[in-house]
XYZ file of C-alpha atoms in Angstrom:
695
model
C 4.602 31.609 -9.418
C 5.029 30.471 -5.830
C 7.788 28.168 -4.718
C 6.978 24.734 -3.370
C 7.983 23.956 0.176
C 10.895 21.629 -0.421
C 14.420 22.848 0.151
C 16.655 23.195 -2.850
C 18.791 20.162 -2.156
C 18.336 18.375 -5.454
C 19.391 21.100 -7.839
C 23.022 20.072 -8.329
C 23.102 23.065 -10.677
C 26.584 22.452 -12.107
C 25.110 19.476 -13.984
C 22.954 19.686 -17.098
C 20.879 16.849 -15.658
C 18.705 16.331 -12.594
C 19.273 13.066 -10.762
C 16.508 10.552 -11.355
C 16.078 9.470 -7.735
C 16.159 12.985 -6.334
C 13.644 13.990 -8.992
C 11.390 11.164 -7.847
C 11.553 12.456 -4.265
C 10.479 15.859 -5.541
C 7.492 14.165 -7.170
C 6.532 12.641 -3.835
C 6.728 16.128 -2.323
C 4.125 17.186 -4.862
C 1.891 14.310 -3.777
C 2.356 15.385 -0.162
C 1.365 18.915 -1.091
C -2.006 17.541 -2.192
C -2.454 16.156 1.331
C -1.643 19.618 2.660
C -3.931 21.476 0.249
C -6.861 22.835 2.265
C -8.890 23.040 -0.946
C -8.956 19.245 -1.115
C -11.586 17.496 1.049
C -10.246 15.949 4.251
C -10.924 12.300 3.395
C -9.205 12.827 0.054
C -6.227 14.417 1.757
C -5.635 11.321 3.882
C -5.579 9.270 0.669
C -2.690 11.389 -0.581
C -0.903 10.742 2.721
C -1.379 7.023 2.130
C -0.019 7.330 -1.411
C 3.112 9.069 -0.094
C 3.752 6.062 2.169
C 3.134 3.505 -0.586
C 5.345 5.431 -2.992
C 8.188 5.596 -0.475
C 7.896 1.862 0.207
C 8.416 0.993 -3.451
C 11.147 3.602 -3.859
C 13.130 2.266 -0.913
C 12.638 -1.415 -1.737
C 13.619 -1.042 -5.398
C 15.556 2.127 -6.211
C 17.408 2.589 -2.924
C 17.992 -1.154 -2.700
C 19.692 -1.027 -6.091
C 21.948 1.828 -5.003
C 22.898 -0.088 -1.846
C 23.805 -3.094 -3.998
C 26.203 -0.856 -5.929
C 27.733 0.318 -2.664
C 28.241 -3.243 -1.448
C 29.911 -4.106 -4.744
C 32.356 -1.217 -4.261
C 31.044 0.719 -7.253
C 32.170 4.346 -6.969
C 31.732 5.873 -10.441
C 29.535 8.905 -10.952
C 26.318 8.598 -12.934
C 25.537 11.036 -15.759
C 24.018 13.462 -13.254
C 27.253 13.641 -11.252
C 26.449 11.433 -8.251
C 28.367 8.485 -6.842
C 26.284 5.789 -5.081
C 27.626 6.847 -1.667
C 26.898 10.526 -2.257
C 23.469 9.764 -3.628
C 22.410 7.493 -0.775
C 23.304 10.162 1.774
C 21.304 12.775 -0.100
C 18.354 10.393 -0.475
C 18.262 9.467 3.212
C 18.374 13.126 4.189
C 15.534 14.002 1.815
C 13.443 10.974 2.806
C 13.876 11.912 6.472
C 12.596 15.415 5.734
C 9.631 14.241 3.723
C 8.692 11.738 6.447
C 8.825 14.469 9.109
C 6.621 16.721 6.978
C 4.267 13.832 6.244
C 3.642 13.175 9.934
C 3.255 16.848 10.683
C 0.545 16.863 8.022
C -0.993 13.719 9.521
C -1.336 15.389 12.914
C -2.833 18.507 11.339
C -5.405 16.501 9.360
C -6.155 14.462 12.476
C -7.094 17.611 14.383
C -9.365 18.716 11.550
C -11.012 15.288 11.298
C -11.661 15.370 15.045
C -13.650 18.574 14.543
C -15.731 16.627 12.016
C -16.372 13.866 14.546
C -13.749 11.365 13.273
C -10.952 10.643 15.709
C -8.136 8.268 16.583
C -8.379 7.944 20.330
C -6.005 6.744 23.004
C -7.154 3.693 24.931
C -6.682 5.603 28.166
C -9.102 8.321 27.007
C -11.978 5.911 26.423
C -14.933 5.363 28.737
C -15.151 2.250 30.907
C -17.782 0.808 28.579
C -15.627 1.403 25.511
C -12.574 -0.133 27.182
C -14.540 -3.257 28.077
C -15.632 -3.637 24.465
C -12.063 -3.314 23.194
C -10.776 -5.706 25.881
C -13.293 -8.263 24.694
C -12.277 -7.717 21.054
C -8.617 -8.172 21.949
C -9.181 -11.401 23.882
C -11.527 -12.992 21.358
C -10.071 -11.828 18.020
C -6.550 -10.430 18.415
C -4.934 -12.464 21.197
C -5.400 -15.880 19.505
C -3.431 -14.820 16.406
C -0.511 -13.153 18.215
C 2.812 -14.952 18.527
C 5.422 -13.573 20.936
C 8.904 -14.364 19.604
C 11.684 -14.200 22.174
C 15.281 -13.540 21.160
C 17.999 -15.108 23.296
C 20.897 -17.565 23.084
C 18.650 -20.519 22.305
C 16.194 -18.661 20.101
C 17.788 -16.696 17.251
C 16.232 -13.605 15.787
C 13.153 -14.672 13.772
C 12.649 -13.690 10.160
C 11.224 -10.184 9.999
C 9.045 -9.787 6.923
C 9.487 -6.791 4.692
C 7.042 -3.929 5.321
C 5.182 -5.802 8.049
C 4.537 -3.985 11.318
C 6.060 -5.352 14.539
C 6.276 -4.408 18.181
C 9.652 -4.549 19.907
C 9.223 -5.574 23.544
C 11.876 -5.029 26.223
C 11.142 -6.964 29.423
C 12.444 -7.588 32.905
C 11.487 -10.350 35.310
C 8.921 -9.532 37.938
C 10.641 -8.536 41.147
C 13.962 -7.681 39.497
C 15.443 -4.234 39.795
C 15.774 -2.556 36.373
C 19.571 -2.643 36.332
C 20.124 -6.066 37.893
C 20.355 -8.009 34.643
C 20.410 -7.391 30.936
C 16.849 -6.914 29.686
C 14.943 -9.608 27.825
C 13.863 -8.934 24.255
C 11.033 -10.174 22.077
C 9.100 -9.082 19.010
C 5.421 -9.443 18.157
C 4.065 -9.088 14.628
C 0.969 -6.940 14.324
C -1.451 -9.181 12.361
C -1.764 -7.931 8.791
C -4.989 -9.879 8.268
C -6.825 -7.789 10.864
C -7.916 -4.206 10.344
C -5.201 -1.740 11.314
C -7.873 0.504 12.849
C -10.369 -0.837 15.375
C -13.770 0.846 15.563
C -14.675 1.922 19.074
C -18.336 1.670 20.198
C -19.956 5.100 20.245
C -20.142 7.061 23.435
C -23.583 7.651 24.878
C -25.457 10.415 23.007
C -22.436 11.074 20.770
C -22.180 10.895 16.991
C -18.382 10.875 17.057
C -16.689 8.008 15.205
C -13.623 6.784 17.099
C -10.858 4.373 16.199
C -7.966 2.838 18.100
C -4.932 1.594 16.194
C -4.410 -2.150 16.384
C -0.795 -1.825 17.517
C -1.874 0.483 20.348
C -4.469 -2.045 21.477
C -1.861 -4.818 21.452
C 0.604 -2.639 23.347
C -2.042 -1.943 26.010
C -2.489 -5.715 26.496
C 1.110 -6.822 25.873
C 1.420 -8.135 29.431
C -1.002 -10.949 28.533
C 1.691 -12.438 26.278
C 4.529 -12.374 28.837
C 3.387 -13.680 32.220
C 6.066 -13.350 34.866
C 7.697 -10.424 33.060
C 7.178 -6.672 33.148
C 7.266 -4.752 29.831
C 9.563 -1.746 30.156
C 9.543 -0.665 26.528
C 6.995 -1.440 23.800
C 7.408 0.373 20.500
C 6.613 -0.385 16.870
C 9.115 -0.919 14.062
C 9.043 -1.867 10.400
C 11.732 -3.184 8.077
C 11.944 -2.670 4.320
C 13.940 -5.241 2.366
C 15.288 -5.340 -1.169
C 12.244 -6.401 -3.222
C 13.847 -6.481 -6.647
C 15.067 -9.688 -8.180
C 16.849 -10.860 -11.290
C 15.655 -13.920 -13.177
C 17.758 -16.255 -15.246
C 15.027 -16.643 -17.850
C 17.174 -18.562 -20.318
C 18.029 -21.174 -17.696
C 14.525 -21.448 -16.293
C 12.720 -24.573 -17.436
C 9.427 -23.211 -16.106
C 9.177 -19.441 -15.809
C 6.127 -19.597 -13.516
C 7.944 -21.839 -11.051
C 11.090 -19.721 -11.190
C 9.155 -16.542 -10.414
C 7.330 -18.262 -7.548
C 10.723 -19.216 -6.085
C 11.946 -15.645 -6.435
C 8.834 -14.351 -4.678
C 9.755 -16.557 -1.732
C 13.349 -15.275 -1.827
C 12.041 -11.705 -1.697
C 11.160 -12.348 1.978
C 14.887 -12.682 2.728
C 16.029 -9.631 0.768
C 18.744 -7.528 2.366
C 17.550 -4.790 4.757
C 17.260 -1.326 3.222
C 15.289 0.813 5.669
C 14.303 0.544 9.321
C 11.465 2.671 10.654
C 11.167 2.863 14.433
C 8.736 4.619 16.707
C 10.192 7.792 18.165
C 11.362 7.155 21.721
C 12.092 3.479 21.108
C 13.885 1.791 24.012
C 17.672 2.047 23.426
C 18.141 -1.680 24.047
C 15.523 -2.522 21.416
C 17.094 -0.154 18.908
C 20.500 -1.708 19.485
C 19.123 -5.199 18.961
C 17.450 -4.173 15.709
C 20.503 -2.364 14.373
C 22.741 -5.335 15.145
C 20.373 -7.833 13.556
C 19.753 -5.860 10.371
C 23.291 -4.452 10.139
C 22.023 -0.978 9.374
C 23.736 2.240 10.361
C 22.109 4.478 7.771
C 18.523 4.280 6.589
C 17.089 4.322 10.127
C 14.144 6.685 10.509
C 12.453 7.676 13.767
C 8.739 8.144 13.159
C 6.586 10.424 15.271
C 3.230 8.763 14.750
C 1.847 5.479 13.384
C 4.420 3.749 11.207
C 3.149 3.164 7.646
C 0.275 5.509 6.867
C -0.850 3.489 3.858
C -3.692 2.152 6.027
C -5.365 5.547 5.630
C -6.461 4.532 2.126
C -8.678 1.820 3.624
C -9.846 4.091 6.417
C -11.329 6.527 3.930
C -13.333 3.713 2.355
C -14.506 2.435 5.736
C -16.349 5.643 6.574
C -19.786 5.688 4.931
C -21.350 9.075 4.364
C -19.333 12.258 4.942
C -19.964 13.353 1.353
C -18.772 16.858 2.233
C -15.346 15.425 3.087
C -14.889 13.743 -0.307
C -14.581 14.693 -3.935
C -17.956 14.577 -5.672
C -18.448 11.164 -7.230
C -18.225 10.970 -10.987
C -19.637 8.164 -13.080
C -17.635 7.606 -16.268
C -19.830 8.038 -19.331
C -20.013 5.428 -22.052
C -18.357 6.712 -25.261
C -20.995 8.469 -27.278
C -19.857 6.905 -30.564
C -20.452 3.381 -29.203
C -23.620 4.053 -27.265
C -26.717 2.070 -28.218
C -25.151 0.386 -31.252
C -25.754 -3.218 -32.272
C -22.085 -3.878 -32.873
C -18.872 -2.056 -32.003
C -17.357 -3.543 -35.160
C -19.992 -1.804 -37.305
C -18.942 1.546 -35.818
C -15.223 0.938 -36.246
C -15.608 0.153 -39.913
C -16.834 3.735 -40.313
C -14.595 5.637 -37.886
C -11.923 5.416 -35.217
C -13.025 5.962 -31.629
C -10.998 7.552 -28.827
C -11.813 6.796 -25.191
C -10.465 9.047 -22.437
C -10.356 7.345 -19.033
C -11.486 7.854 -16.300
C -13.940 10.353 -17.729
C -15.175 7.774 -20.233
C -15.927 4.238 -19.190
C -13.554 1.278 -19.408
C -16.673 -0.781 -20.097
C -16.100 0.056 -23.766
C -12.914 -2.058 -23.684
C -14.670 -4.876 -21.837
C -17.514 -4.783 -24.368
C -15.106 -4.814 -27.319
C -13.478 -8.032 -26.089
C -16.763 -9.550 -24.888
C -18.434 -8.937 -28.256
C -15.445 -10.496 -29.984
C -15.670 -13.517 -27.675
C -19.331 -14.142 -28.561
C -19.261 -13.179 -32.248
C -19.271 -16.324 -34.445
C -17.439 -14.422 -37.207
C -14.435 -13.684 -34.961
C -11.651 -16.167 -35.591
C -8.917 -14.936 -33.244
C -8.295 -12.604 -30.311
C -4.788 -11.577 -29.284
C -4.032 -9.410 -26.279
C -1.248 -8.238 -23.962
C -1.829 -8.202 -20.201
C 0.525 -6.403 -17.809
C -1.497 -5.644 -14.668
C -5.052 -6.948 -14.357
C -7.650 -6.145 -11.702
C -8.864 -8.694 -9.155
C -12.204 -9.311 -10.882
C -11.426 -8.827 -14.529
C -14.256 -9.070 -17.060
C -11.563 -9.389 -19.721
C -10.260 -12.647 -18.266
C -13.788 -14.069 -18.284
C -14.360 -12.978 -21.892
C -11.050 -14.414 -23.102
C -11.784 -17.705 -21.345
C -15.228 -17.926 -22.979
C -13.731 -17.179 -26.381
C -11.201 -19.996 -26.024
C -13.826 -22.414 -24.738
C -15.976 -21.647 -27.803
C -13.147 -22.649 -30.127
C -11.661 -19.287 -31.048
C -7.908 -18.854 -31.305
C -7.054 -16.838 -28.185
C -3.488 -15.747 -27.553
C -2.571 -13.796 -24.447
C 0.873 -12.358 -23.761
C 0.977 -12.222 -19.952
C 3.784 -10.282 -18.311
C 4.619 -12.343 -15.243
C 7.389 -9.969 -14.196
C 5.219 -6.879 -13.565
C 6.727 -5.849 -10.238
C 4.559 -6.610 -7.173
C 1.835 -8.109 -9.405
C 3.700 -11.353 -10.077
C 1.464 -13.582 -7.953
C -1.766 -12.198 -9.416
C -0.478 -12.554 -12.970
C 0.579 -16.155 -12.351
C -2.963 -16.906 -11.167
C -4.481 -15.305 -14.268
C -2.065 -17.142 -16.562
C -3.062 -20.495 -15.121
C -6.759 -19.660 -15.367
C -6.386 -18.694 -19.023
C -4.373 -21.801 -19.840
C -7.017 -23.960 -18.197
C -9.667 -22.353 -20.422
C -7.673 -23.220 -23.529
C -5.964 -19.918 -24.274
C -2.466 -19.862 -25.707
C -0.546 -18.086 -22.970
C 2.855 -16.646 -23.824
C 5.226 -15.057 -21.330
C 6.852 -12.616 -23.720
C 10.426 -12.445 -24.943
C 13.384 -13.547 -22.855
C 14.991 -10.645 -21.029
C 12.242 -8.174 -21.895
C 9.090 -7.105 -20.103
C 6.063 -6.782 -22.358
C 4.592 -3.404 -21.482
C 2.727 -2.624 -24.733
C -1.055 -2.366 -24.374
C -2.746 -3.786 -27.461
C -5.650 -6.037 -28.446
C -6.166 -7.520 -31.902
C -9.434 -9.065 -33.105
C -9.455 -10.941 -36.432
C -12.925 -11.235 -37.971
C -14.240 -12.944 -41.102
C -16.330 -10.490 -43.116
C -17.868 -11.590 -46.441
C -14.868 -12.501 -48.583
C -12.103 -10.933 -46.464
C -10.537 -10.906 -43.034
C -10.660 -7.612 -41.171
C -8.560 -6.668 -38.178
C -9.854 -4.539 -35.324
C -7.349 -3.082 -32.859
C -7.387 -1.376 -29.494
C -4.202 0.454 -28.477
C -3.969 2.048 -25.044
C -1.646 4.064 -22.872
C -2.702 2.253 -19.689
C -3.087 -1.292 -18.433
C -6.132 -3.423 -19.133
C -7.324 -2.891 -15.584
C -10.861 -1.699 -14.894
C -9.961 -0.618 -11.347
C -7.090 1.705 -12.241
C -9.090 2.951 -15.246
C -11.286 4.780 -12.716
C -8.266 6.369 -11.036
C -5.731 7.007 -13.822
C -6.007 9.294 -16.834
C -5.378 7.221 -19.949
C -6.325 7.184 -23.607
C -7.396 4.270 -25.755
C -7.828 4.098 -29.520
C -10.233 1.698 -31.267
C -9.539 1.364 -34.985
C -10.067 -0.848 -38.009
C -7.287 0.919 -39.937
C -5.734 -1.714 -42.197
C -2.156 -0.518 -41.731
C -2.428 -0.571 -37.949
C -4.102 -3.992 -38.152
C -1.275 -5.442 -40.242
C 1.323 -4.039 -37.849
C -0.592 -5.482 -34.887
C -0.449 -8.939 -36.475
C 3.265 -8.569 -37.091
C 3.885 -7.452 -33.524
C 2.055 -10.429 -32.041
C 3.890 -12.815 -34.361
C 7.166 -11.371 -33.125
C 6.126 -11.678 -29.475
C 4.811 -15.240 -29.726
C 6.987 -16.830 -32.407
C 10.436 -16.655 -33.950
C 9.712 -13.789 -36.349
C 12.605 -11.418 -36.801
C 11.796 -7.750 -36.190
C 9.588 -6.734 -39.107
C 9.521 -3.538 -41.087
C 6.372 -2.102 -39.538
C 4.471 0.512 -41.505
C 2.940 2.501 -38.635
C 4.143 1.170 -35.306
C 7.475 1.801 -33.651
C 8.326 -0.888 -31.128
C 10.930 -0.994 -28.372
C 13.560 -2.203 -27.934
C 14.290 -2.268 -31.672
C 13.094 0.908 -33.345
C 11.044 3.034 -30.933
C 13.966 5.114 -29.697
C 15.413 5.659 -33.212
C 11.949 6.632 -34.476
C 11.526 9.190 -31.711
C 15.001 10.567 -32.390
C 14.129 10.906 -36.089
C 10.907 12.752 -35.253
C 12.690 15.102 -32.843
C 15.465 15.771 -35.368
C 12.875 16.449 -38.066
C 11.392 19.185 -35.864
C 14.887 20.585 -35.335
C 15.497 20.728 -39.086
C 12.151 22.480 -39.581
C 13.049 25.044 -36.931
C 16.463 25.627 -38.480
C 14.738 26.270 -41.808
C 12.310 28.733 -40.245
C 9.359 26.370 -40.592
C 6.747 25.661 -37.870
C 8.276 23.316 -35.304
C 6.950 22.237 -31.927
C 6.923 19.186 -29.672
C 4.441 18.429 -26.906
C 5.080 15.240 -24.952
C 2.925 14.005 -22.099
C 4.744 11.302 -20.124
C 5.094 9.827 -16.674
C 8.885 9.982 -16.603
C 11.858 11.279 -18.599
C 15.234 9.954 -17.508
C 17.075 8.566 -20.540
C 20.195 10.667 -21.096
C 20.217 10.259 -24.889
C 16.608 11.402 -25.081
C 17.357 14.421 -22.904
C 20.307 15.296 -25.138
C 18.125 15.054 -28.261
C 15.620 17.460 -26.711
C 18.430 19.838 -25.745
C 19.671 19.775 -29.354
C 16.161 20.488 -30.666
C 15.813 23.387 -28.235
C 19.110 24.871 -29.415
C 17.772 24.603 -32.984
C 14.791 26.690 -31.942
C 12.078 24.050 -31.432
C 9.480 25.030 -28.862
C 9.104 22.010 -26.560
C 6.437 21.625 -23.893
C 6.892 18.572 -21.689
C 4.173 17.380 -19.340
C 6.004 14.953 -17.059
C 4.150 13.818 -13.982
C 7.030 12.218 -12.107
C 10.764 11.870 -12.725
C 12.369 14.384 -15.055
C 16.147 14.489 -15.530
C 15.981 17.341 -18.049
C 16.776 20.798 -16.711
C 14.568 23.326 -18.572
C 15.081 27.031 -19.171
C 18.896 26.990 -19.162
C 20.216 29.667 -21.581
C 21.969 28.149 -24.566
C 20.844 24.658 -23.620
C 17.121 24.359 -22.959
C 15.694 27.863 -23.059
C 12.885 26.776 -25.406
C 11.801 23.880 -23.162
C 9.160 23.978 -20.429
C 8.421 21.113 -18.053
C 5.280 20.932 -15.953
C 3.901 18.289 -13.618
C 0.206 17.909 -12.847
C -0.722 16.127 -9.606
C -4.435 16.078 -8.885
C -7.371 13.851 -8.036
C -6.538 11.316 -10.770
C -3.080 9.946 -11.530
C -1.921 11.428 -14.826
C -0.839 8.363 -16.801
C -1.477 8.872 -20.526
C 1.460 9.087 -22.919
C 0.641 11.349 -25.855
C 3.211 12.838 -28.236
C 2.648 15.733 -30.662
C 4.934 16.910 -33.467
C 4.099 20.105 -35.398
C 5.839 18.832 -38.556
C 5.780 22.057 -40.582
C 2.039 22.568 -40.173
C 1.097 18.918 -40.775
C 0.775 17.715 -37.156
C 1.378 14.129 -36.135
C 0.037 12.659 -32.902
C 1.033 9.375 -31.280
C -0.207 7.246 -28.397
C 2.378 5.221 -26.528
C 2.833 2.761 -23.707
C 6.392 3.968 -23.138
C 7.858 6.572 -20.867
C 11.163 8.035 -21.966
C 13.244 6.011 -19.526
C 16.114 3.691 -20.360
C 14.205 0.608 -19.225
C 11.222 1.463 -21.466
C 13.303 2.253 -24.511
C 15.801 -0.626 -24.266
C 14.533 -3.408 -21.974
C 10.796 -3.623 -22.676
C 8.419 -4.353 -25.502
C 6.766 -0.958 -25.885
C 4.569 0.534 -28.551
C 4.293 3.895 -30.296
C 1.144 4.127 -32.439
C 0.289 6.991 -34.808
C -3.222 8.441 -34.887
C -4.526 8.766 -38.435
C -8.155 9.758 -37.854
C -8.410 13.567 -37.986
C -11.229 13.789 -35.437
C -9.330 11.620 -32.933
C -6.143 13.570 -33.586
C -7.892 16.860 -32.813
C -9.362 15.395 -29.610
C -5.892 14.400 -28.413
C -4.477 17.832 -29.260
C -7.314 19.368 -27.277
C -6.459 17.106 -24.326
C -2.857 18.268 -24.437
C -3.835 21.934 -24.609
C -6.166 21.528 -21.630
C -3.290 20.184 -19.527
C -0.951 22.927 -20.741
C -3.489 25.532 -19.592
C -3.677 24.191 -16.015
C -2.671 26.893 -13.498
C -4.074 25.236 -10.362
C -2.540 21.772 -10.094
C 0.380 22.226 -12.476
C 3.860 22.993 -11.149
C 6.605 24.275 -13.420
C 10.090 22.800 -13.179
C 12.715 25.526 -12.755
C 16.349 25.422 -13.943
C 17.319 24.922 -10.270
C 15.478 21.595 -10.158
C 12.682 22.972 -7.985
C 9.018 23.107 -8.933
C 6.925 26.238 -8.600
C 3.185 26.744 -8.651
C 1.533 29.324 -10.850
C 0.643 32.665 -9.313
C -1.143 35.676 -10.713
C -4.582 36.993 -11.411
C -5.563 34.705 -14.291
C -8.832 32.781 -13.791
C -8.235 29.399 -12.194
C -8.079 26.592 -14.743
C -7.888 23.025 -13.425
C -7.348 20.565 -16.269
C -8.976 17.531 -14.677
C -12.061 19.559 -13.746
C -12.205 20.815 -17.330
C -11.998 17.228 -18.599
C -14.868 16.315 -16.281
C -16.873 19.209 -17.683
C -16.297 17.909 -21.213
C -17.476 14.513 -20.020
C -20.707 16.052 -18.741
C -21.795 17.164 -22.211
C -20.913 13.781 -23.648
C -23.723 12.176 -21.637
């Protein structure tokens, strides 16, 4: 194996646990490595750069903000990984500074390579006279009218600076004044977020090169037009990140929608967490910003354009250049459901597994749409956590309600950063006549399940879809997830019980198949892990394979350690945060942890237990984090159909065989790539190959 580039600062090897936040930073290093991988096409590499920026934004505004709240409250106790808030925040800021420096180094390298392909970010001063005239006209007609210079002086206090919006700091002196005669004047200008961050430059004569100028650079070049009578002596960009988390008093809220809307407004005034400034910022401007935001730590000098998340849109704004992109794939429609008159007819005969993004999310849309139009369907019940902008599911549910069917939708309004969109969907569904429920007080509803109740001859039959990912057709093309369609009676009865618990006053039921957080999912998992340990102790076949996004719950880690000591072979596939330290003699020597970061975001949660030669496989909505196991409604669903079970086991084995995009977590806390002379095996490419013969 080869060692990844990051320095070994997160190991904290005297602890049995890896810190959650430092582990997350290591995950973002792995994303950055995809931007640096020369085997990835250039326009895909800039997408990974954009993802690094977006990831860091959420990390700083939520996780780091929470740690800073602990500091302000004087909290000084160590967490279970051995860190105090003050020690952790210093380590985080140091690591974030390093990753940002490496990110911009990568940006400059990719920029040089894109320039060789005829795609370039140009300086205004390097443009031709004709190009400059075109940009001057664009500035005066489109940009200038929406700019607002905001002076800061004794009569005009510092204006509200919005979180994660881009601004220019402007230091000025009066015309005719010597630089040191008086204290400088200071103003800020927000870079309009409703205009494209990159401005297309007209092509040079007889040139095929595509050129862009950044919007903030264009504004800086024309900043004098906003301050007549003054001379700009320092114009640099900056960006503030505020605390974006909030706590709702759900029990005291008469209207949850209104309360969340108020909190969304309060988010604009969240306490400052991070300040990014352009390298070389005028000292007076930096002093003004530091004083206003009361930040001494968490200030990062950026050598390049602040906030590279705009690169995601840039990639989409460049038509052609197929050689600079991954080959397009079109998800195939599940073979079992192809060309049939009714999905319900198929499900009465067999369960069907759908593997996104290789197989189409249209199967889910069609399942709900058929239910909406079928006169024999009496009721549709569904959970919605994050929905796409143009959701066919919302339309189908609305039609079902309008046609007189009983439609119940559990909408999670508190899905972070999707609150506004979910409020809009909730109101649309209510208007159509759906029963909209906002879940249980104090808990987020994260389970992904749909129940269709259908009258068939002399009985009611339940049809269920259980998924590992959100009901979102956009992310279903970008995330790997699994969905199970079934008419299994036991699963159907449990689905009814679960919805009754979520929408009514039902006490937690004794479910036959499901395990549901926060009541019995964690105990069920502990029982299953302990069963494997007892099998191993008795010399019977024992193995656990768990594919998750994150593993950070201390009790869960301890259970896995105990199983390892009993001799259970445990293979964990954890894309992001992992607090478990594998391969430690006497503690976790039978545990491996690997992370796969590739073209698609690994998102499916699949759990396998060997069970003395009688394997059990489960699909789940839950990661093994404290919030998922104790503060959310989550679902663990067994797979009974042998064919589906074998397909899921095959999926797990494909990921375990990856030696191209998988990194193995070492006892030190570092991740290492595979090295050696084995043939390259890339799990997502293999999954695409399987998809090809399913056509």
